[in-house]
Amino acid sequence: MSPWDIIVAEAPRFFTWWNIRFLLEAMLNTIVASVLGCAIGYAFGFVLAALRLPQLVPFAPLRALCILWVEIFRRIPFLVLLLLVFFVSQFAKLEAPLWVVAVVAVAIRMSALAAENVRAGLESVRPTQWEAALTMNLPPWTVLTKIVLPQAWRVILPPSIAHVLSMVKETSLVSQIGFIEITFAAKMLTQRGFSALLTYGTALVLYFILGWALATLGRYAERRLTGRKPASPPAASPLPAG
């Protein structure tokens, strides 16, 4: 039988209410692990980037610790980081649920990526603006939030959206600790006798829907926060007379 014949034959038995519910619950787990982890990690990453600014933190050892955090967790493969968080929680006898382990691993990874994105955006603003604002006796935190950050959003947001989408895809590795997300659900359905083409093809569609929705939301947020508008096609130039 051809792959198409196998899909057609198994589709009525595969797309039952319980299987669809199982896949949607796995998709919800993926959303929780990725989006919640990215939100927590991004907030922590912003703090790390702010602590690396000499205008805010003149204490050099603290800035060095922030740099060390970013360089370590930005370079460790996500699977290694995930297993490290999992076994540390087991060793400490915290008995944390698997979704908490997944969220913590994603948050740590995202904190390092976000800190580097935010740092690059903040450094894109000319230092003379810092100097002028501090000369006017404005508090450094006010200078950051009211002057520097509104200008840095245009540089910060695009790579941040790309990193969030990449973390959604990397959550497929969370299945290695037994967390039921989209990839793990497809694997379980394959073990029940369904065709791998059908199960992983459905997982592909779910990942596409999730990625497309987050990308659309990210573009909308980028337009709202940076004031950018979708590019319109250039007007056609009139033909020369005669």
Short mmCIF file of C-alpha atoms in Angstrom, two decimals:
data_model
loop_
_atom_site.label_atom_id
_atom_site.label_comp_id
_atom_site.label_asym_id
_atom_site.label_seq_id
_atom_site.Cartn_x
_atom_site.Cartn_y
_atom_site.Cartn_z
CA MET A 1 0.00 0.00 0.00
CA SER A 2 1.13 3.53 -0.74
CA PRO A 3 1.57 6.01 2.12
CA TRP A 4 -1.57 7.84 1.00
CA ASP A 5 -3.60 4.62 1.13
CA ILE A 6 -2.33 3.95 4.66
CA ILE A 7 -3.36 7.44 5.81
CA VAL A 8 -6.81 7.12 4.27
CA ALA A 9 -7.30 3.69 5.85
CA GLU A 10 -6.17 4.75 9.35
CA ALA A 11 -7.67 8.26 9.43
CA PRO A 12 -11.17 7.25 10.70
CA ARG A 13 -9.63 5.22 13.52
CA PHE A 14 -7.00 7.87 14.30
CA PHE A 15 -9.10 11.04 14.39
CA THR A 16 -11.38 9.98 17.22
CA TRP A 17 -12.52 12.27 20.00
CA TRP A 18 -10.09 10.80 22.52
CA ASN A 19 -7.07 11.00 20.21
CA ILE A 20 -7.89 14.57 19.21
CA ARG A 21 -8.33 15.52 22.86
CA PHE A 22 -5.04 13.84 23.73
CA LEU A 23 -3.22 15.78 21.00
CA LEU A 24 -4.82 19.08 21.99
CA GLU A 25 -3.84 18.53 25.63
CA ALA A 26 -0.29 17.82 24.47
CA MET A 27 -0.39 21.03 22.41
CA LEU A 28 -1.56 22.93 25.50
CA ASN A 29 1.37 21.48 27.45
CA THR A 30 3.71 22.69 24.71
CA ILE A 31 2.20 26.18 24.91
CA VAL A 32 2.52 26.26 28.70
CA ALA A 33 6.13 25.05 28.70
CA SER A 34 7.28 27.34 25.89
CA VAL A 35 5.27 30.54 26.34
CA LEU A 36 5.34 30.62 30.16
CA GLY A 37 9.00 29.66 30.22
CA CYS A 38 9.86 32.31 27.61
CA ALA A 39 7.91 35.00 29.52
CA ILE A 40 9.69 34.25 32.80
CA GLY A 41 13.04 33.91 31.07
CA TYR A 42 12.62 37.14 29.15
CA ALA A 43 11.81 39.08 32.30
CA PHE A 44 14.90 37.66 34.00
CA GLY A 45 16.97 38.28 30.87
CA PHE A 46 15.95 41.93 30.86
CA VAL A 47 17.16 42.23 34.45
CA LEU A 48 20.45 40.58 33.50
CA ALA A 49 20.92 42.98 30.58
CA ALA A 50 20.15 45.97 32.82
CA LEU A 51 22.63 44.78 35.45
CA ARG A 52 25.34 44.67 32.77
CA LEU A 53 25.02 48.43 32.15
CA PRO A 54 27.81 50.40 33.88
CA GLN A 55 25.45 53.38 34.09
CA LEU A 56 23.17 51.33 36.36
CA VAL A 57 25.62 49.00 38.10
CA PRO A 58 29.11 50.41 38.68
CA PHE A 59 30.03 47.24 40.66
CA ALA A 60 32.13 45.31 38.11
CA PRO A 61 32.01 41.82 39.78
CA LEU A 62 28.20 41.81 39.58
CA ARG A 63 28.34 42.65 35.88
CA ALA A 64 30.87 39.84 35.42
CA LEU A 65 28.50 37.34 37.09
CA CYS A 66 25.72 38.37 34.70
CA ILE A 67 28.02 37.93 31.73
CA LEU A 68 29.08 34.50 33.03
CA TRP A 69 25.41 33.40 33.37
CA VAL A 70 24.66 34.49 29.80
CA GLU A 71 27.72 32.87 28.25
CA ILE A 72 27.23 29.55 30.07
CA PHE A 73 23.53 28.99 29.43
CA ARG A 74 23.62 30.42 25.92
CA ARG A 75 26.15 27.83 24.81
CA ILE A 76 24.93 24.70 26.62
CA PRO A 77 22.66 22.56 24.38
CA PHE A 78 19.06 22.72 25.53
CA LEU A 79 18.82 18.96 26.02
CA VAL A 80 21.80 19.02 28.39
CA LEU A 81 20.27 21.94 30.28
CA LEU A 82 16.93 20.15 30.52
CA LEU A 83 18.49 16.98 31.92
CA LEU A 84 20.59 19.06 34.32
CA VAL A 85 17.49 20.76 35.73
CA PHE A 86 15.66 17.42 35.90
CA PHE A 87 18.40 15.55 37.79
CA VAL A 88 19.18 18.48 40.09
CA SER A 89 15.52 18.61 41.11
CA GLN A 90 15.56 14.84 41.68
CA PHE A 91 18.81 15.03 43.67
CA ALA A 92 17.42 17.85 45.83
CA LYS A 93 14.22 15.79 46.34
CA LEU A 94 12.05 18.71 45.27
CA GLU A 95 9.54 16.37 43.58
CA ALA A 96 8.70 19.09 41.06
CA PRO A 97 6.12 18.20 38.37
CA LEU A 98 7.53 17.61 34.91
CA TRP A 99 5.89 20.75 33.54
CA VAL A 100 7.70 22.81 36.18
CA VAL A 101 11.02 21.24 35.16
CA ALA A 102 10.24 22.06 31.52
CA VAL A 103 9.30 25.67 32.33
CA VAL A 104 12.43 26.19 34.43
CA ALA A 105 14.69 24.80 31.69
CA VAL A 106 13.05 26.97 29.03
CA ALA A 107 13.23 30.02 31.32
CA ILE A 108 16.95 29.55 32.00
CA ARG A 109 17.68 29.14 28.32
CA MET A 110 15.53 32.11 27.34
CA SER A 111 17.05 34.32 30.02
CA ALA A 112 20.48 33.99 28.41
CA LEU A 113 19.17 34.57 24.89
CA ALA A 114 16.99 37.50 25.93
CA ALA A 115 19.79 39.13 27.92
CA GLU A 116 21.98 39.18 24.83
CA ASN A 117 19.15 40.55 22.65
CA VAL A 118 18.31 43.30 25.13
CA ARG A 119 21.98 44.18 25.61
CA ALA A 120 22.45 44.58 21.85
CA GLY A 121 19.35 46.75 21.64
CA LEU A 122 20.38 48.99 24.53
CA GLU A 123 23.88 49.41 23.13
CA SER A 124 22.42 50.47 19.77
CA VAL A 125 21.31 53.74 21.40
CA ARG A 126 24.07 56.34 21.30
CA PRO A 127 25.98 56.74 24.60
CA THR A 128 25.65 60.51 24.28
CA GLN A 129 21.96 60.18 25.17
CA TRP A 130 22.92 58.47 28.43
CA GLU A 131 25.49 61.17 29.14
CA ALA A 132 23.08 64.01 28.38
CA ALA A 133 20.29 62.56 30.53
CA LEU A 134 22.60 61.81 33.46
CA THR A 135 24.03 65.31 33.21
CA MET A 136 20.47 66.60 33.77
CA ASN A 137 20.43 64.59 37.05
CA LEU A 138 17.84 62.10 35.81
CA PRO A 139 17.88 58.76 37.71
CA PRO A 140 19.62 56.01 35.69
CA TRP A 141 16.52 53.76 35.82
CA THR A 142 14.38 56.61 34.45
CA VAL A 143 16.88 57.15 31.65
CA LEU A 144 16.69 53.44 30.80
CA THR A 145 12.90 53.13 30.79
CA LYS A 146 11.91 56.54 29.42
CA ILE A 147 14.69 57.38 26.95
CA VAL A 148 16.81 54.40 25.98
CA LEU A 149 14.35 51.51 25.96
CA PRO A 150 11.71 53.12 23.68
CA GLN A 151 14.42 53.59 21.06
CA ALA A 152 15.90 50.11 21.54
CA TRP A 153 12.63 48.19 20.93
CA ARG A 154 13.15 48.23 17.17
CA VAL A 155 16.38 46.29 17.62
CA ILE A 156 15.22 44.06 20.48
CA LEU A 157 11.89 42.71 19.22
CA PRO A 158 12.69 40.96 15.88
CA PRO A 159 15.35 38.56 17.24
CA SER A 160 13.30 38.05 20.40
CA ILE A 161 10.33 36.78 18.38
CA ALA A 162 12.66 34.44 16.48
CA HIS A 163 14.04 33.06 19.76
CA VAL A 164 10.55 32.43 21.13
CA LEU A 165 9.66 30.45 18.00
CA SER A 166 12.89 28.47 18.28
CA MET A 167 12.11 27.63 21.91
CA VAL A 168 8.67 26.34 20.87
CA LYS A 169 10.44 23.89 18.59
CA GLU A 170 13.06 22.99 21.19
CA THR A 171 10.34 21.98 23.65
CA SER A 172 10.08 18.79 21.59
CA LEU A 173 13.18 17.70 23.53
CA VAL A 174 11.18 17.86 26.77
CA SER A 175 9.73 14.50 25.78
CA GLN A 176 13.05 12.99 26.91
CA ILE A 177 11.98 13.38 30.56
CA GLY A 178 8.48 11.98 29.95
CA PHE A 179 6.63 15.28 29.65
CA ILE A 180 3.64 14.80 27.34
CA GLU A 181 3.92 17.46 24.65
CA ILE A 182 3.23 17.24 20.92
CA THR A 183 6.21 15.08 19.97
CA PHE A 184 5.74 12.71 22.91
CA ALA A 185 2.02 12.38 22.11
CA ALA A 186 2.83 11.49 18.49
CA LYS A 187 5.33 8.90 19.72
CA MET A 188 2.74 7.32 22.03
CA LEU A 189 0.16 7.13 19.24
CA THR A 190 2.75 5.53 16.98
CA GLN A 191 3.39 2.88 19.63
CA ARG A 192 -0.35 2.12 19.65
CA GLY A 193 -0.07 0.93 16.06
CA PHE A 194 -0.80 4.04 14.02
CA SER A 195 1.35 4.96 11.06
CA ALA A 196 4.29 7.22 11.88
CA LEU A 197 3.48 9.23 8.78
CA LEU A 198 0.02 9.99 10.15
CA THR A 199 1.03 10.68 13.77
CA TYR A 200 4.10 12.79 13.09
CA GLY A 201 2.36 14.45 10.16
CA THR A 202 -0.35 15.57 12.56
CA ALA A 203 2.35 16.78 14.97
CA LEU A 204 3.87 18.76 12.11
CA VAL A 205 0.53 20.47 11.46
CA LEU A 206 0.10 21.31 15.15
CA TYR A 207 3.59 22.78 15.36
CA PHE A 208 2.91 24.82 12.22
CA ILE A 209 -0.36 26.20 13.65
CA LEU A 210 1.32 27.08 16.93
CA GLY A 211 4.33 28.69 15.25
CA TRP A 212 2.16 30.64 12.79
CA ALA A 213 -0.06 31.94 15.59
CA LEU A 214 2.89 33.08 17.71
CA ALA A 215 4.62 34.67 14.70
CA THR A 216 1.45 36.58 13.82
CA LEU A 217 1.07 37.72 17.42
CA GLY A 218 4.73 38.75 17.47
CA ARG A 219 4.39 40.84 14.30
CA TYR A 220 1.30 42.53 15.77
CA ALA A 221 3.17 43.32 19.00
CA GLU A 222 6.13 44.62 17.01
CA ARG A 223 3.91 47.02 15.07
CA ARG A 224 2.21 48.24 18.24
CA LEU A 225 5.36 48.70 20.31
CA THR A 226 7.64 50.14 17.62
CA GLY A 227 5.06 52.06 15.62
CA ARG A 228 5.95 50.28 12.40
CA LYS A 229 3.33 49.81 9.73
CA PRO A 230 3.21 47.08 7.08
CA ALA A 231 5.09 48.14 4.00
CA SER A 232 2.79 49.25 1.19
CA PRO A 233 3.67 48.69 -2.46
CA PRO A 234 5.07 51.76 -4.22
CA ALA A 235 2.64 53.77 -6.28
CA ALA A 236 2.89 53.28 -10.00
CA SER A 237 4.58 56.17 -11.72
CA PRO A 238 2.48 57.87 -14.44
CA LEU A 239 3.40 57.20 -18.02
CA PRO A 240 5.17 60.07 -19.75
CA ALA A 241 2.89 62.12 -21.96
CA GLY A 242 3.08 61.73 -25.68
#
